[in-house]
Amino acid sequence: MTKETLYYDGACPLCAREMKHLAKLKRESLDLVDIHGLEITDEMPSKENLLLNLHLKRGEEWVVGADANVAAWQHTRFGALWAWLRWPVIKQIVDPVYAFWAKRRYEGLYGDLPAKSDITDTQTAE
């Protein structure tokens, strides 16, 4: 499996708890990076985008939101248990629920979402 990097919000208690659990189970093929200790480069999404949704870097591709979460768990022995969340019918339910939760989580920690024009990832503020 190719080396991938998951960027997460370490200031989010739920996120930090999940990453602590994931860190114990993951293989060497996944790096976990807290956004708050990161220097953002031009090749990366903005810090606001990174804070709004989970982001997983796979080669040159950015995987975002629930897709990033499921992709990260593929680096554990429990990956198959998460794969069903990407089945087409289930994905149609999971993605809006994740987007709603991510928006509320961001607003609870940081206040209002950035303007839509500042959000460039596949999942946008609604």
Coordinates of N, CA and C in Angstrom, one line a residue:
M1 N 0.9 -1.2 0.0 CA 0.0 0.0 0.0 C 0.9 1.2 0.0
T2 N 0.5 2.2 -0.8 CA 1.3 3.5 -0.9 C 1.2 4.3 0.4
K3 N 2.3 5.0 0.7 CA 2.3 5.9 1.9 C 1.2 7.0 1.7
E4 N 0.4 7.2 2.7 CA -0.6 8.3 2.6 C -0.6 9.1 3.9
T5 N -1.1 10.3 3.9 CA -1.1 11.2 5.0 C -2.5 11.7 5.3
L6 N -3.0 11.5 6.5 CA -4.3 12.0 7.0 C -4.0 13.2 7.8
Y7 N -4.7 14.3 7.4 CA -4.6 15.6 8.1 C -5.9 15.8 8.9
Y8 N -5.7 16.0 10.2 CA -6.9 16.1 11.1 C -6.7 17.3 12.1
D9 N -7.8 17.6 12.7 CA -7.9 18.8 13.6 C -7.7 18.3 15.0
G10 N -6.5 18.5 15.5 CA -6.1 18.0 16.9 C -6.8 18.8 18.0
A11 N -7.4 19.9 17.7 CA -8.1 20.7 18.7 C -9.5 20.2 18.9
C12 N -10.0 19.3 18.0 CA -11.3 18.7 18.2 C -11.2 17.5 19.0
P13 N -11.8 17.5 20.2 CA -11.7 16.4 21.1 C -12.1 15.0 20.5
L14 N -13.2 15.0 19.8 CA -13.6 13.7 19.1 C -12.6 13.3 18.1
C15 N -12.1 14.2 17.3 CA -11.2 13.9 16.2 C -9.9 13.4 16.8
A16 N -9.4 14.1 17.9 CA -8.2 13.7 18.5 C -8.3 12.3 19.1
R17 N -9.4 12.0 19.7 CA -9.7 10.6 20.3 C -9.6 9.6 19.2
E18 N -10.3 9.8 18.1 CA -10.3 8.9 17.0 C -8.9 8.7 16.4
M19 N -8.1 9.8 16.3 CA -6.8 9.7 15.8 C -5.9 8.9 16.7
K20 N -6.1 9.1 18.0 CA -5.3 8.3 19.0 C -5.6 6.8 18.8
H21 N -6.8 6.5 18.6 CA -7.2 5.1 18.4 C -6.6 4.6 17.1
L22 N -6.8 5.4 16.0 CA -6.3 5.0 14.7 C -4.7 4.8 14.8
A23 N -4.0 5.7 15.5 CA -2.6 5.6 15.6 C -2.1 4.2 16.2
K24 N -2.9 3.7 17.1 CA -2.6 2.4 17.7 C -2.8 1.2 16.7
L25 N -3.7 1.4 15.8 CA -4.1 0.3 14.9 C -3.5 0.4 13.5
K26 N -3.0 1.5 13.1 CA -2.6 1.8 11.7 C -1.3 1.1 11.4
R27 N -1.1 0.9 10.1 CA 0.2 0.3 9.6 C 1.1 1.5 9.3
E28 N 2.3 1.2 8.9 CA 3.3 2.2 8.6 C 3.0 3.0 7.4
S29 N 2.0 2.5 6.6 CA 1.7 3.2 5.3 C 0.8 4.4 5.5
L30 N 0.5 4.8 6.7 CA -0.3 6.0 7.0 C 0.3 6.9 8.0
D31 N 0.5 8.1 7.7 CA 1.0 9.1 8.6 C -0.2 10.0 9.1
L32 N -0.3 10.3 10.3 CA -1.3 11.2 10.9 C -0.7 12.5 11.2
V33 N -1.2 13.6 10.7 CA -0.7 15.0 10.9 C -1.7 15.9 11.5
D34 N -1.4 16.5 12.7 CA -2.3 17.5 13.3 C -2.1 18.8 12.5
I35 N -3.2 19.3 12.0 CA -3.2 20.5 11.2 C -2.5 21.7 12.0
H36 N -2.7 21.7 13.3 CA -2.3 22.9 14.1 C -0.8 23.0 14.2
G37 N -0.1 21.9 13.9 CA 1.4 21.9 13.9 C 2.0 22.0 12.6
L38 N 1.2 22.3 11.6 CA 1.6 22.2 10.2 C 1.8 23.5 9.5
E39 N 2.8 23.6 8.7 CA 3.0 24.8 7.9 C 2.4 24.6 6.5
I40 N 1.4 25.4 6.2 CA 0.6 25.2 5.0 C 1.4 25.7 3.8
T41 N 1.4 24.8 2.8 CA 2.2 25.2 1.5 C 1.1 25.5 0.4
D42 N 1.6 26.1 -0.7 CA 0.8 26.4 -1.8 C 0.1 25.1 -2.4
E43 N 0.7 24.0 -2.3 CA 0.2 22.8 -2.9 C -0.9 22.2 -2.0
M44 N -1.2 22.7 -0.9 CA -2.2 22.2 0.1 C -3.5 23.0 0.1
P45 N -4.6 22.4 0.5 CA -5.8 23.2 0.7 C -5.5 24.2 1.8
S46 N -6.3 25.3 1.9 CA -6.1 26.3 3.0 C -6.3 25.6 4.3
K47 N -5.8 26.3 5.4 CA -6.0 25.8 6.7 C -7.5 25.6 7.1
E48 N -8.3 26.6 6.6 CA -9.8 26.5 6.9 C -10.4 25.3 6.2
N49 N -10.0 25.0 5.0 CA -10.4 23.7 4.3 C -10.0 22.5 5.1
L50 N -8.7 22.5 5.5 CA -8.2 21.3 6.3 C -9.0 21.1 7.6
L51 N -9.3 22.3 8.2 CA -10.1 22.2 9.5 C -11.5 21.8 9.3
L52 N -12.1 22.1 8.2 CA -13.5 21.8 7.9 C -13.8 20.4 7.7
N53 N -12.9 19.7 7.0 CA -13.0 18.3 6.6 C -11.7 17.5 6.8
L54 N -11.8 16.2 7.1 CA -10.6 15.4 7.1 C -10.1 15.4 5.6
H55 N -8.8 15.4 5.5 CA -8.1 15.4 4.2 C -7.1 14.3 4.3
L56 N -7.1 13.4 3.2 CA -6.1 12.4 3.1 C -5.3 12.7 1.8
K57 N -4.0 12.7 1.9 CA -3.2 12.9 0.7 C -2.7 11.6 0.2
R58 N -3.1 11.3 -1.0 CA -2.7 10.0 -1.7 C -2.0 10.4 -3.0
G59 N -0.7 10.3 -3.0 CA 0.1 10.7 -4.2 C -0.2 12.2 -4.4
E60 N -0.7 12.5 -5.6 CA -1.1 13.9 -5.9 C -2.6 14.2 -5.7
E61 N -3.3 13.2 -5.3 CA -4.8 13.3 -5.0 C -5.1 13.7 -3.6
W62 N -6.1 14.5 -3.4 CA -6.6 14.8 -2.1 C -8.0 14.1 -2.0
V63 N -8.1 13.3 -0.9 CA -9.4 12.6 -0.6 C -9.9 13.3 0.6
V64 N -11.2 13.7 0.5 CA -11.8 14.6 1.5 C -13.1 14.0 2.2
G65 N -13.3 14.4 3.4 CA -14.5 14.1 4.2 C -14.6 12.6 4.6
A66 N -15.8 12.0 4.4 CA -16.0 10.6 4.8 C -15.1 9.7 4.0
D67 N -14.8 10.1 2.7 CA -13.9 9.3 1.9 C -12.6 9.2 2.5
A68 N -12.1 10.3 3.1 CA -10.8 10.3 3.7 C -10.8 9.5 5.0
N69 N -11.9 9.5 5.7 CA -12.0 8.7 6.9 C -11.9 7.2 6.6
V70 N -12.7 6.8 5.6 CA -12.8 5.4 5.2 C -11.4 5.0 4.7
A71 N -10.8 5.8 3.8 CA -9.5 5.5 3.3 C -8.4 5.4 4.4
A72 N -8.5 6.2 5.4 CA -7.5 6.1 6.5 C -7.7 4.7 7.2
W73 N -8.9 4.3 7.4 CA -9.1 3.0 8.2 C -8.7 1.8 7.3
Q74 N -8.5 2.0 6.0 CA -8.1 0.9 5.2 C -6.6 0.6 5.5
H75 N -5.9 1.4 6.3 CA -4.6 1.1 6.7 C -4.5 0.4 8.0
T76 N -5.7 -0.2 8.4 CA -5.8 -1.0 9.6 C -6.4 -2.4 9.2
R77 N -6.3 -3.3 10.2 CA -6.9 -4.6 9.9 C -8.5 -4.5 9.8
F78 N -9.0 -3.4 10.2 CA -10.5 -3.2 10.2 C -11.0 -2.5 9.0
G79 N -10.2 -2.3 8.0 CA -10.6 -1.5 6.8 C -11.8 -2.0 6.1
A80 N -12.0 -3.4 6.1 CA -13.2 -3.9 5.4 C -14.5 -3.6 6.2
L81 N -14.4 -3.4 7.5 CA -15.6 -3.0 8.2 C -16.1 -1.6 7.9
W82 N -15.2 -0.8 7.3 CA -15.5 0.6 7.0 C -15.9 0.8 5.5
A83 N -15.6 -0.2 4.7 CA -15.8 -0.1 3.2 C -17.2 0.1 2.8
W84 N -18.1 -0.5 3.6 CA -19.6 -0.5 3.2 C -20.1 1.0 3.2
L85 N -19.4 1.9 4.0 CA -19.8 3.3 4.0 C -19.7 4.0 2.6
R86 N -19.0 3.3 1.7 CA -18.8 3.9 0.4 C -19.7 3.2 -0.7
W87 N -20.5 2.3 -0.2 CA -21.5 1.7 -1.2 C -22.4 2.8 -1.6
P88 N -22.8 2.8 -2.9 CA -23.5 4.0 -3.5 C -24.7 4.4 -2.7
V89 N -25.6 3.5 -2.3 CA -26.8 3.9 -1.6 C -26.4 4.5 -0.2
I90 N -25.5 3.8 0.5 CA -25.1 4.3 1.8 C -24.3 5.6 1.7
K91 N -23.5 5.7 0.7 CA -22.7 6.9 0.5 C -23.6 8.2 0.4
Q92 N -24.8 8.0 -0.3 CA -25.7 9.1 -0.4 C -26.3 9.6 0.9
I93 N -26.2 8.7 1.9 CA -26.7 9.1 3.3 C -25.5 9.6 4.1
V94 N -24.4 8.9 4.0 CA -23.2 9.2 4.9 C -22.6 10.5 4.5
D95 N -22.5 10.9 3.3 CA -21.8 12.1 2.9 C -22.5 13.4 3.4
P96 N -23.8 13.5 3.2 CA -24.5 14.7 3.8 C -24.5 14.7 5.3
V97 N -24.6 13.5 5.9 CA -24.5 13.5 7.4 C -23.1 14.0 7.9
Y98 N -22.1 13.5 7.2 CA -20.7 13.9 7.5 C -20.5 15.4 7.3
A99 N -21.0 15.9 6.2 CA -20.9 17.3 5.8 C -21.6 18.2 6.9
F100 N -22.8 17.8 7.3 CA -23.5 18.5 8.3 C -22.8 18.5 9.7
W101 N -22.3 17.3 10.1 CA -21.5 17.2 11.3 C -20.2 18.0 11.2
A102 N -19.5 18.0 10.1 CA -18.3 18.7 10.0 C -18.5 20.2 10.1
K103 N -19.6 20.7 9.5 CA -19.9 22.1 9.5 C -20.2 22.5 11.0
R104 N -21.0 21.7 11.7 CA -21.4 22.1 13.1 C -20.1 22.0 14.0
R105 N -19.3 21.0 13.7 CA -18.1 20.9 14.5 C -17.2 22.1 14.3
Y106 N -17.0 22.5 13.1 CA -16.2 23.7 12.7 C -16.7 24.9 13.4
E107 N -18.0 25.1 13.3 CA -18.7 26.3 13.8 C -18.5 26.3 15.4
G108 N -18.7 25.2 16.0 CA -18.5 25.1 17.4 C -17.2 25.4 17.9
L109 N -16.1 25.0 17.2 CA -14.8 25.3 17.6 C -14.2 26.6 17.1
Y110 N -14.6 27.1 15.9 CA -14.0 28.2 15.3 C -14.9 29.4 14.9
G111 N -16.2 29.2 15.1 CA -17.1 30.2 14.6 C -17.6 30.0 13.2
D112 N -18.0 31.1 12.6 CA -18.6 31.0 11.2 C -17.7 30.3 10.2
L113 N -18.3 29.6 9.3 CA -17.5 29.0 8.2 C -16.9 30.1 7.3
P114 N -15.8 29.8 6.7 CA -15.2 30.8 5.7 C -16.2 30.9 4.6
A115 N -16.0 32.0 3.8 CA -16.9 32.3 2.7 C -16.8 31.1 1.7
K116 N -17.9 30.8 1.0 CA -17.8 29.8 0.0 C -16.7 29.9 -1.0
S117 N -16.3 31.1 -1.4 CA -15.3 31.4 -2.3 C -13.9 30.9 -1.8
D118 N -13.8 30.8 -0.4 CA -12.6 30.3 0.2 C -12.5 28.8 0.3
I119 N -13.6 28.1 0.0 CA -13.6 26.7 0.1 C -13.5 26.1 -1.3
T120 N -12.4 25.4 -1.5 CA -12.2 24.9 -2.9 C -12.2 23.4 -3.0
D121 N -12.4 22.7 -1.9 CA -12.5 21.2 -1.9 C -13.8 20.7 -2.5
T122 N -13.8 19.4 -2.7 CA -15.0 18.8 -3.3 C -16.2 18.9 -2.4
Q123 N -16.0 19.0 -1.1 CA -17.2 19.2 -0.2 C -17.2 20.7 0.2
T124 N -18.2 21.4 -0.1 CA -18.2 22.8 0.2 C -19.2 23.2 1.3
A125 N -19.0 24.3 1.8 CA -19.9 24.8 2.9 C -21.3 25.0 2.3
E126 N -22.3 24.6 3.0 CA -23.7 24.8 2.5 C -24.5 25.6 3.5

